[in-house]
Short mmCIF file of C-alpha atoms and ligand atoms in Angstrom, two decimals:
data_model
loop_
_atom_site.label_atom_id
_atom_site.label_comp_id
_atom_site.label_asym_id
_atom_site.label_seq_id
_atom_site.Cartn_x
_atom_site.Cartn_y
_atom_site.Cartn_z
CA MET A 20 32.41 112.53 10.62
CA SER A 21 28.84 111.24 10.64
CA THR A 22 29.91 107.65 9.89
CA LEU A 23 32.31 107.63 12.81
CA GLN A 24 29.63 109.14 15.00
CA GLN A 25 27.27 106.26 14.23
CA GLN A 26 29.81 103.49 14.30
CA ASP A 27 31.92 104.46 17.29
CA PRO A 28 30.30 107.20 19.35
CA GLU A 29 32.88 106.76 22.15
CA ILE A 30 35.83 107.73 19.97
CA PHE A 31 33.75 110.29 18.04
CA ASN A 32 32.86 112.10 21.26
CA LEU A 33 36.45 112.15 22.45
CA ILE A 34 37.60 113.63 19.13
CA LYS A 35 34.86 116.26 19.36
CA GLN A 36 35.93 117.19 22.89
CA GLU A 37 39.55 117.45 21.78
CA GLU A 38 38.45 119.75 18.93
CA LEU A 39 36.77 122.05 21.44
CA ARG A 40 39.81 121.98 23.70
CA GLN A 41 42.03 123.00 20.78
CA ARG A 42 39.53 125.72 19.85
CA ASP A 43 39.05 127.18 23.32
CA LYS A 44 42.55 127.09 24.82
CA ILE A 45 45.73 129.00 24.18
CA ARG A 46 48.16 126.30 23.10
CA LEU A 47 51.75 127.21 23.90
CA ILE A 48 53.33 123.76 23.73
CA ALA A 49 56.37 124.55 21.61
CA SER A 50 56.18 121.37 19.50
CA GLU A 51 52.48 121.64 18.61
CA ASN A 52 50.51 123.42 15.90
CA TYR A 53 47.26 123.49 13.91
CA VAL A 54 47.45 121.85 10.47
CA SER A 55 45.26 123.05 7.64
CA LYS A 56 42.08 121.30 6.57
CA ALA A 57 43.90 120.27 3.37
CA VAL A 58 46.67 118.54 5.33
CA MET A 59 44.03 116.80 7.43
CA GLU A 60 42.13 115.62 4.34
CA ALA A 61 45.28 114.11 2.81
CA THR A 62 46.09 112.42 6.13
CA GLY A 63 42.62 110.91 6.28
CA SER A 64 42.62 109.69 2.67
CA VAL A 65 42.57 106.22 1.06
CA LEU A 66 46.34 106.37 0.67
CA THR A 67 46.35 104.72 4.10
CA ASN A 68 45.23 101.53 2.31
CA LYS A 69 48.32 101.13 0.14
CA TYR A 70 51.59 99.29 0.74
CA SER A 71 54.65 100.58 -1.12
CA GLU A 72 57.91 99.29 0.35
CA GLY A 73 60.79 100.75 -1.60
CA TYR A 74 61.14 104.10 -3.35
CA PRO A 75 59.46 105.69 -6.40
CA GLY A 76 60.25 103.53 -9.44
CA LYS A 77 61.75 100.75 -7.24
CA ARG A 78 58.89 99.17 -5.33
CA TYR A 79 58.30 95.66 -4.05
CA TYR A 80 54.53 95.74 -4.69
CA GLU A 81 52.49 96.56 -7.80
CA GLY A 82 49.85 99.27 -8.06
CA GLN A 83 52.14 102.25 -7.46
CA GLN A 84 50.89 104.38 -10.37
CA TYR A 85 49.72 107.17 -8.07
CA ILE A 86 51.76 106.55 -4.93
CA ASP A 87 55.02 107.01 -6.84
CA GLN A 88 53.81 110.39 -8.06
CA VAL A 89 52.74 111.43 -4.56
CA GLU A 90 56.11 110.55 -3.04
CA SER A 91 58.05 112.13 -5.93
CA LEU A 92 56.08 115.35 -5.48
CA ALA A 93 56.79 115.40 -1.75
CA ILE A 94 60.51 114.86 -2.39
CA GLN A 95 60.69 117.52 -5.10
CA ARG A 96 58.83 120.08 -3.00
CA ALA A 97 61.13 119.47 -0.03
CA LYS A 98 64.22 119.82 -2.25
CA ASP A 99 62.92 123.06 -3.75
CA LEU A 100 61.81 124.54 -0.43
CA PHE A 101 65.02 123.83 1.48
CA GLY A 102 67.50 123.72 -1.41
CA ALA A 103 68.53 120.20 -0.43
CA GLU A 104 70.34 117.77 -2.75
CA HIS A 105 68.50 114.67 -1.53
CA VAL A 106 65.40 114.11 0.60
CA ASN A 107 63.84 111.02 2.16
CA VAL A 108 60.22 111.60 3.25
CA GLN A 109 59.54 108.13 4.67
CA PRO A 110 60.63 108.25 8.36
CA TYR A 111 57.61 107.59 10.56
CA SER A 112 58.55 110.40 12.94
CA GLY A 113 61.48 112.42 14.26
CA SER A 114 62.87 109.71 16.51
CA PRO A 115 63.10 107.02 13.82
CA ALA A 116 64.59 109.61 11.45
CA ASN A 117 67.47 110.15 13.87
CA LEU A 118 67.83 106.41 14.42
CA ALA A 119 68.06 105.91 10.64
CA VAL A 120 70.94 108.39 10.49
CA TYR A 121 72.78 106.46 13.22
CA LEU A 122 72.10 103.18 11.44
CA ALA A 123 73.47 104.63 8.21
CA PHE A 124 76.80 105.80 9.62
CA LEU A 125 77.52 104.16 12.99
CA ASN A 126 78.38 100.80 14.44
CA PRO A 127 77.23 99.93 17.97
CA GLY A 128 79.59 101.57 20.44
CA ASP A 129 80.59 104.44 18.16
CA THR A 130 80.59 107.91 19.65
CA ILE A 131 77.98 110.64 19.10
CA LEU A 132 78.10 114.12 20.61
CA GLY A 133 74.92 116.14 21.16
CA MET A 134 73.34 118.68 23.48
CA ALA A 135 72.61 117.22 26.93
CA LEU A 136 68.94 116.33 27.45
CA PRO A 137 68.50 118.48 30.60
CA HIS A 138 70.00 121.40 28.67
CA GLY A 139 67.55 121.22 25.79
CA GLY A 140 68.80 118.31 23.70
CA HIS A 141 66.42 115.57 22.53
CA LEU A 142 66.14 112.04 23.92
CA THR A 143 67.42 110.68 20.60
CA HIS A 144 70.63 112.73 20.84
CA GLY A 145 72.15 110.21 23.24
CA ALA A 146 70.04 110.22 26.42
CA LYS A 147 70.78 107.19 28.62
CA VAL A 148 67.16 105.95 28.55
CA SER A 149 67.05 106.10 24.74
CA ILE A 150 68.40 103.55 22.26
CA SER A 151 70.72 106.36 21.13
CA GLY A 152 72.40 106.29 24.53
CA LYS A 153 72.25 102.52 25.01
CA TYR A 154 73.71 101.34 21.67
CA PHE A 155 76.20 104.16 21.14
CA THR A 156 78.76 105.95 23.26
CA ALA A 157 76.89 109.15 23.90
CA GLU A 158 78.79 112.25 24.88
CA SER A 159 77.11 115.59 25.51
CA TYR A 160 77.80 119.29 25.61
CA SER A 161 76.08 121.66 28.04
CA LEU A 162 74.99 125.26 28.16
CA ASP A 163 77.00 127.92 29.99
CA GLN A 164 75.69 128.18 33.53
CA GLU A 165 75.98 131.96 33.53
CA SER A 166 74.42 132.85 30.15
CA GLY A 167 72.30 129.74 29.54
CA ARG A 168 73.79 129.77 26.02
CA LEU A 169 75.90 127.44 23.94
CA ASN A 170 79.62 128.02 24.30
CA TYR A 171 81.20 126.96 21.01
CA GLU A 172 84.69 126.86 22.52
CA THR A 173 83.53 124.27 25.07
CA ILE A 174 81.82 122.25 22.32
CA ARG A 175 85.04 122.30 20.29
CA GLU A 176 87.12 121.11 23.25
CA LYS A 177 84.66 118.32 23.98
CA ALA A 178 84.54 117.29 20.32
CA LEU A 179 88.32 117.20 19.97
CA ALA A 180 88.57 115.14 23.16
CA CYS A 181 85.90 112.52 22.37
CA LYS A 182 86.22 112.46 18.55
CA PRO A 183 82.56 111.70 17.72
CA LYS A 184 81.59 110.11 14.42
CA ILE A 185 78.50 112.32 14.44
CA LEU A 186 78.21 115.79 15.93
CA ILE A 187 74.58 116.77 16.51
CA ALA A 188 73.29 120.34 16.47
CA GLY A 189 69.65 120.73 17.40
CA HIS A 190 67.37 120.95 20.40
CA SER A 191 63.88 120.94 21.81
CA ALA A 192 64.16 123.83 24.24
CA TYR A 193 66.87 126.32 23.24
CA SER A 194 65.64 129.81 22.40
CA GLN A 195 68.61 131.10 20.41
CA VAL A 196 69.63 130.63 16.78
CA LEU A 197 72.32 127.98 16.26
CA ASP A 198 75.61 129.01 14.67
CA PHE A 199 75.79 126.46 11.84
CA PRO A 200 79.13 127.70 10.41
CA LYS A 201 80.70 127.18 13.87
CA PHE A 202 79.23 123.69 14.15
CA ARG A 203 80.63 122.93 10.66
CA GLU A 204 84.10 124.08 11.71
CA ILE A 205 83.99 121.92 14.83
CA ALA A 206 82.80 118.87 12.87
CA ASP A 207 85.65 119.35 10.40
CA ALA A 208 88.19 119.82 13.19
CA CYS A 209 87.27 116.48 14.81
CA GLY A 210 86.44 114.56 11.61
CA ALA A 211 82.75 114.12 12.40
CA LEU A 212 79.67 114.19 10.22
CA LEU A 213 77.46 117.15 11.12
CA LEU A 214 73.83 116.21 11.79
CA VAL A 215 71.45 119.13 12.27
CA ASP A 216 68.14 118.14 13.86
CA MET A 217 65.85 121.05 12.97
CA ALA A 218 62.65 119.36 14.21
CA HIS A 219 61.57 122.41 16.20
CA PHE A 220 62.55 125.27 13.92
CA ALA A 221 62.09 123.75 10.41
CA GLY A 222 59.09 126.00 9.78
CA LEU A 223 61.19 129.06 10.56
CA VAL A 224 63.89 127.86 8.15
CA ALA A 225 61.28 127.18 5.45
CA GLY A 226 59.78 130.65 5.93
CA GLY A 227 63.12 132.44 5.98
CA ALA A 228 62.91 133.45 9.66
CA HIS A 229 65.91 131.37 10.76
CA PRO A 230 69.27 130.69 9.07
CA SER A 231 69.27 127.50 7.02
CA PRO A 232 71.52 124.61 8.04
CA VAL A 233 71.47 123.21 4.49
CA PRO A 234 74.77 124.74 3.29
CA TYR A 235 76.59 123.47 6.40
CA ALA A 236 75.13 120.14 7.48
CA ASP A 237 75.95 116.73 6.01
CA ILE A 238 72.57 115.44 7.10
CA ILE A 239 69.47 117.20 8.41
CA THR A 240 66.57 115.52 10.16
CA THR A 241 63.27 117.19 10.86
CA THR A 242 59.81 116.39 12.05
CA THR A 243 57.08 117.69 9.79
CA HIS A 244 54.48 118.43 12.47
CA LYS A 245 56.03 121.16 14.63
CA SER A 246 56.62 124.68 13.29
CA LEU A 247 56.55 123.27 9.73
CA ARG A 248 52.80 122.65 10.29
CA GLY A 249 52.40 119.36 8.45
CA PRO A 250 51.21 115.90 9.48
CA ARG A 251 53.04 113.84 12.10
CA GLY A 252 56.05 112.55 10.23
CA ALA A 253 59.65 113.33 9.41
CA MET A 254 62.17 113.89 6.64
CA ILE A 255 65.89 113.44 6.19
CA LEU A 256 67.72 115.94 3.96
CA CYS A 257 71.29 115.23 2.93
CA LYS A 258 74.09 115.82 0.48
CA GLN A 259 73.97 113.58 -2.59
CA GLU A 260 76.98 111.57 -1.43
CA TYR A 261 74.99 110.27 1.57
CA ALA A 262 71.73 109.64 -0.32
CA ALA A 263 72.19 105.89 -0.83
CA ALA A 264 73.26 105.27 2.78
CA ILE A 265 70.30 107.23 4.15
CA ASP A 266 67.71 105.59 1.89
CA LYS A 267 69.03 102.12 2.71
CA ALA A 268 68.96 102.85 6.43
CA VAL A 269 65.32 104.04 6.36
CA PHE A 270 64.22 101.11 4.18
CA PRO A 271 65.00 98.23 4.56
CA GLY A 272 67.24 99.10 7.51
CA LEU A 273 64.69 100.40 9.96
CA GLN A 274 61.19 100.50 8.48
CA GLY A 275 58.81 98.63 6.23
CA GLY A 276 56.14 100.34 4.16
CA PRO A 277 55.97 104.14 4.24
CA HIS A 278 52.77 105.81 5.46
CA ASN A 279 51.55 107.09 2.10
CA ASN A 280 48.72 109.16 3.55
CA THR A 281 51.32 110.98 5.61
CA THR A 282 53.59 111.40 2.58
CA ALA A 283 50.73 113.07 0.69
CA ALA A 284 50.01 115.35 3.63
CA ILE A 285 53.71 116.25 3.84
CA ALA A 286 53.57 117.23 0.16
CA VAL A 287 50.53 119.42 0.86
CA ALA A 288 52.23 121.06 3.85
CA LEU A 289 55.38 121.72 1.79
CA LYS A 290 53.30 123.42 -0.89
CA GLU A 291 51.75 125.62 1.82
CA ALA A 292 55.21 126.31 3.25
CA SER A 293 56.42 127.71 -0.08
CA THR A 294 53.85 130.52 -0.10
CA GLU A 295 54.17 134.18 0.82
CA ALA A 296 51.58 133.64 3.58
CA PHE A 297 53.88 131.07 5.18
CA LYS A 298 56.81 133.52 5.12
CA GLN A 299 54.62 135.97 7.03
CA TYR A 300 53.60 133.22 9.46
CA ALA A 301 57.25 132.35 10.11
CA ALA A 302 58.24 135.98 10.70
CA GLN A 303 55.20 136.48 12.95
CA ILE A 304 56.13 133.42 15.05
CA VAL A 305 59.38 135.13 16.03
CA LYS A 306 57.72 138.52 16.59
CA ASN A 307 55.08 136.86 18.75
CA ALA A 308 57.65 134.94 20.79
CA GLN A 309 59.57 138.17 21.36
CA ALA A 310 56.45 140.09 22.39
CA LEU A 311 55.56 137.35 24.87
CA ALA A 312 59.15 137.19 26.14
CA ALA A 313 59.24 140.96 26.74
CA THR A 314 55.96 140.87 28.71
CA LEU A 315 57.14 137.92 30.79
CA ILE A 316 60.41 139.69 31.59
CA ASP A 317 58.40 142.79 32.61
CA ASN A 318 56.47 140.50 34.95
CA GLY A 319 59.64 139.35 36.69
CA PHE A 320 60.13 136.04 34.89
CA ASN A 321 63.62 134.67 34.43
CA LEU A 322 64.01 133.57 30.80
CA VAL A 323 66.89 131.18 30.12
CA THR A 324 69.26 133.00 27.67
CA GLY A 325 67.45 136.24 28.53
CA GLY A 326 65.03 136.19 25.59
CA THR A 327 64.29 134.41 22.33
CA GLU A 328 65.34 134.45 18.67
CA ASN A 329 63.00 131.67 17.56
CA HIS A 330 59.56 130.36 18.53
CA LEU A 331 60.35 129.16 22.02
CA MET A 332 61.12 130.24 25.54
CA LEU A 333 62.30 128.39 28.60
CA ILE A 334 61.48 129.98 31.95
CA ASP A 335 63.26 129.23 35.22
CA LEU A 336 60.58 129.69 37.90
CA THR A 337 62.93 129.39 40.88
CA ASN A 338 62.65 133.11 41.71
CA LYS A 339 58.84 132.80 41.68
CA GLY A 340 58.85 130.06 44.33
CA VAL A 341 56.67 127.83 42.14
CA THR A 342 57.67 124.53 40.50
CA GLY A 343 57.19 123.92 36.78
CA LYS A 344 54.53 121.33 37.40
CA VAL A 345 52.44 123.49 39.74
CA ALA A 346 52.65 126.40 37.30
CA ALA A 347 51.78 124.25 34.26
CA LYS A 348 48.73 122.74 36.00
CA ALA A 349 47.49 126.13 37.24
CA LEU A 350 47.92 127.60 33.73
CA ASP A 351 46.06 124.68 32.14
CA ALA A 352 43.16 125.37 34.47
CA ALA A 353 43.30 128.96 33.22
CA GLY A 354 43.10 127.81 29.58
CA ILE A 355 46.80 128.28 28.82
CA VAL A 356 48.46 124.98 27.90
CA LEU A 357 52.22 124.46 28.08
CA ASN A 358 54.62 121.93 29.55
CA TYR A 359 56.86 121.81 32.59
CA ASN A 360 60.49 121.45 31.62
CA ALA A 361 63.92 121.06 33.19
CA VAL A 362 66.13 124.14 33.06
CA PRO A 363 69.93 123.96 32.64
CA TYR A 364 71.62 122.89 35.91
CA ASP A 365 68.18 122.14 37.39
CA THR A 366 68.39 121.03 41.01
CA ARG A 367 64.90 119.47 40.86
CA LYS A 368 63.90 116.10 39.39
CA PRO A 369 62.81 115.78 35.68
CA PHE A 370 59.27 114.80 36.71
CA ASP A 371 58.88 117.98 38.77
CA PRO A 372 61.46 120.40 37.41
CA SER A 373 62.01 124.15 37.91
CA GLY A 374 60.86 125.42 34.56
CA ILE A 375 58.19 125.73 31.91
CA ARG A 376 58.60 125.80 28.13
CA LEU A 377 56.47 127.96 25.82
CA GLY A 378 56.24 128.26 22.05
CA SER A 379 54.45 130.64 19.71
CA ALA A 380 53.82 128.52 16.58
CA ALA A 381 50.28 127.27 17.25
CA VAL A 382 48.87 130.61 18.39
CA THR A 383 50.50 132.29 15.39
CA SER A 384 48.72 129.81 13.12
CA ARG A 385 45.39 130.98 14.55
CA GLY A 386 46.31 134.60 13.92
CA PHE A 387 47.56 135.94 17.24
CA LYS A 388 49.76 139.03 16.89
CA GLU A 389 51.92 140.94 19.37
CA GLU A 390 48.89 142.53 21.06
CA GLN A 391 47.41 139.14 21.96
CA MET A 392 50.81 137.84 23.10
CA VAL A 393 51.16 140.73 25.55
CA GLN A 394 47.75 139.81 26.97
CA VAL A 395 48.78 136.14 27.25
CA GLY A 396 51.96 137.18 29.06
CA LYS A 397 49.96 139.19 31.60
CA TRP A 398 47.64 136.25 32.24
CA ILE A 399 50.61 133.94 32.76
CA GLY A 400 52.04 136.45 35.24
CA ALA A 401 48.77 136.62 37.20
CA VAL A 402 48.27 132.83 37.36
CA VAL A 403 51.86 132.04 38.40
CA ALA A 404 51.81 134.77 41.07
CA ASP A 405 48.89 132.98 42.79
CA PRO A 406 48.81 129.36 41.56
CA ALA A 407 46.29 128.18 44.18
CA ASN A 408 43.70 130.78 43.17
CA THR A 409 41.15 128.64 41.32
CA ALA A 410 38.65 131.51 41.05
CA LEU A 411 41.22 133.57 39.16
CA GLN A 412 41.97 130.58 36.92
CA ALA A 413 38.29 130.16 36.06
CA GLU A 414 37.98 133.87 35.30
CA ILE A 415 41.03 133.85 33.01
CA ALA A 416 39.87 130.61 31.33
CA SER A 417 36.66 132.42 30.40
CA SER A 418 38.57 135.43 28.99
CA VAL A 419 40.82 133.00 27.10
CA ARG A 420 37.79 131.36 25.51
CA GLN A 421 36.51 134.77 24.44
CA LEU A 422 39.84 135.78 22.95
CA CYS A 423 40.16 132.45 21.09
CA ALA A 424 36.67 132.86 19.60
CA GLY A 425 38.03 135.83 17.64
CA PHE A 426 40.87 133.76 16.15
CA PRO A 427 39.46 130.65 14.45
CA ALA A 428 42.14 127.98 14.22
CA PRO A 429 43.09 126.28 10.93
CA GLY A 430 41.42 122.90 10.58
CA LEU A 431 38.66 123.84 13.02
CA GLU A 432 36.70 126.12 10.70
CA HIS A 433 33.67 123.81 10.95
CA LEU A 434 33.29 124.78 14.63
CA ILE A 435 32.75 128.48 13.99
C1 PLP B 28 60.35 116.41 18.54
C2 PLP B 28 61.78 116.11 18.30
C3 PLP B 28 62.20 114.87 17.80
C4 PLP B 28 61.33 113.64 17.75
O1 PLP B 28 60.20 113.68 17.12
P1 PLP B 28 59.03 112.59 17.34
O2 PLP B 28 58.23 112.79 16.13
O3 PLP B 28 58.36 112.97 18.62
O4 PLP B 28 59.67 111.24 17.42
C5 PLP B 28 63.52 114.72 17.46
N1 PLP B 28 64.40 115.72 17.63
C6 PLP B 28 64.04 116.91 18.15
C7 PLP B 28 65.08 117.97 18.32
C8 PLP B 28 62.72 117.14 18.51
O5 PLP B 28 62.39 118.31 19.06
#
């Protein structure tokens, strides 16, 4: 980046510092990852210079000789990887992908039913502050207070009562596998389309470490930058019968020109995701999450649902007498980065809730195995037990840096 360094040292220096932060800290934010150098190169390519409103073979601008091939490759790779009938790779990110689905099938005021935000649902599943909750009649289902798990009987009752046009399955903070056949049954019983938002666990599905929603869902949305380990972007997968409605909703319904550099990087990430190495990565994500979960439970932590079947964990810190925010800030000082998060039936406010959320995708990408996860769990236990102890945080931050030095992260090879 020598040109950037000369031309804009301010931004260059900030990027360099962020590189070091990503190198030296244990990143447990469940939605984050490390993309490969190849994905980064495609993202930073001249494809950013090209406008290409429309779809391959049906564009509104000339000069699409190469762009059409890039987008067609991305689509074909996504179809092959997930076994989907139709794929749209143009949504700018996960939120607009969900909005495009609503635009395709709903009128303002129509009813959607999704997981409640404080229970692990996403903003775009009908939260009051989101356009999804303002323009549509948003109903929600909750987790069982006792088990912290989905109760499919309650979802069915709610669905039959409110008759949604779209039933949404998907989450940002739920640590168990979703029962797609059950969701299908419920959607059929109430006459709804089934939308599965697999933003968080798409990488696990791609790598065979999580059941696939493809045989059950009418439409699937996903980000490409979380466990799938691609650039920031999104895709919509659907049955052929919905292809035209989805494509029309993305463009011209919601967006203008697609971000072709991102499309190319998605294609690269999908090629990576079809390898044997990616299958191992996906399986290791789950093993790592389970190793961390077991250590945390040994250290007296209260995991919502009692464990994990995917990459993420939600911890209720109430029994530790520490708030999520205090714990997250103390852990960041100790080189362990995660986010504070509401827990189901939280009695505290969203800006200072009772829990923290952890995910294992990014550390798995840099090669952590169960042994390292056990160590991370012990550090988390020590920091949360004494969150005001800044000397301890500094000491752990130094050990974290040492551990990370042995596990060079993808995309940061030039820093070794
Ligand atoms: C992250 C996420 C999104 C939104 O993705 P953005 O790219 O941040 O807009 C949508 N749905 C779920 C379930 C998510 O976890």
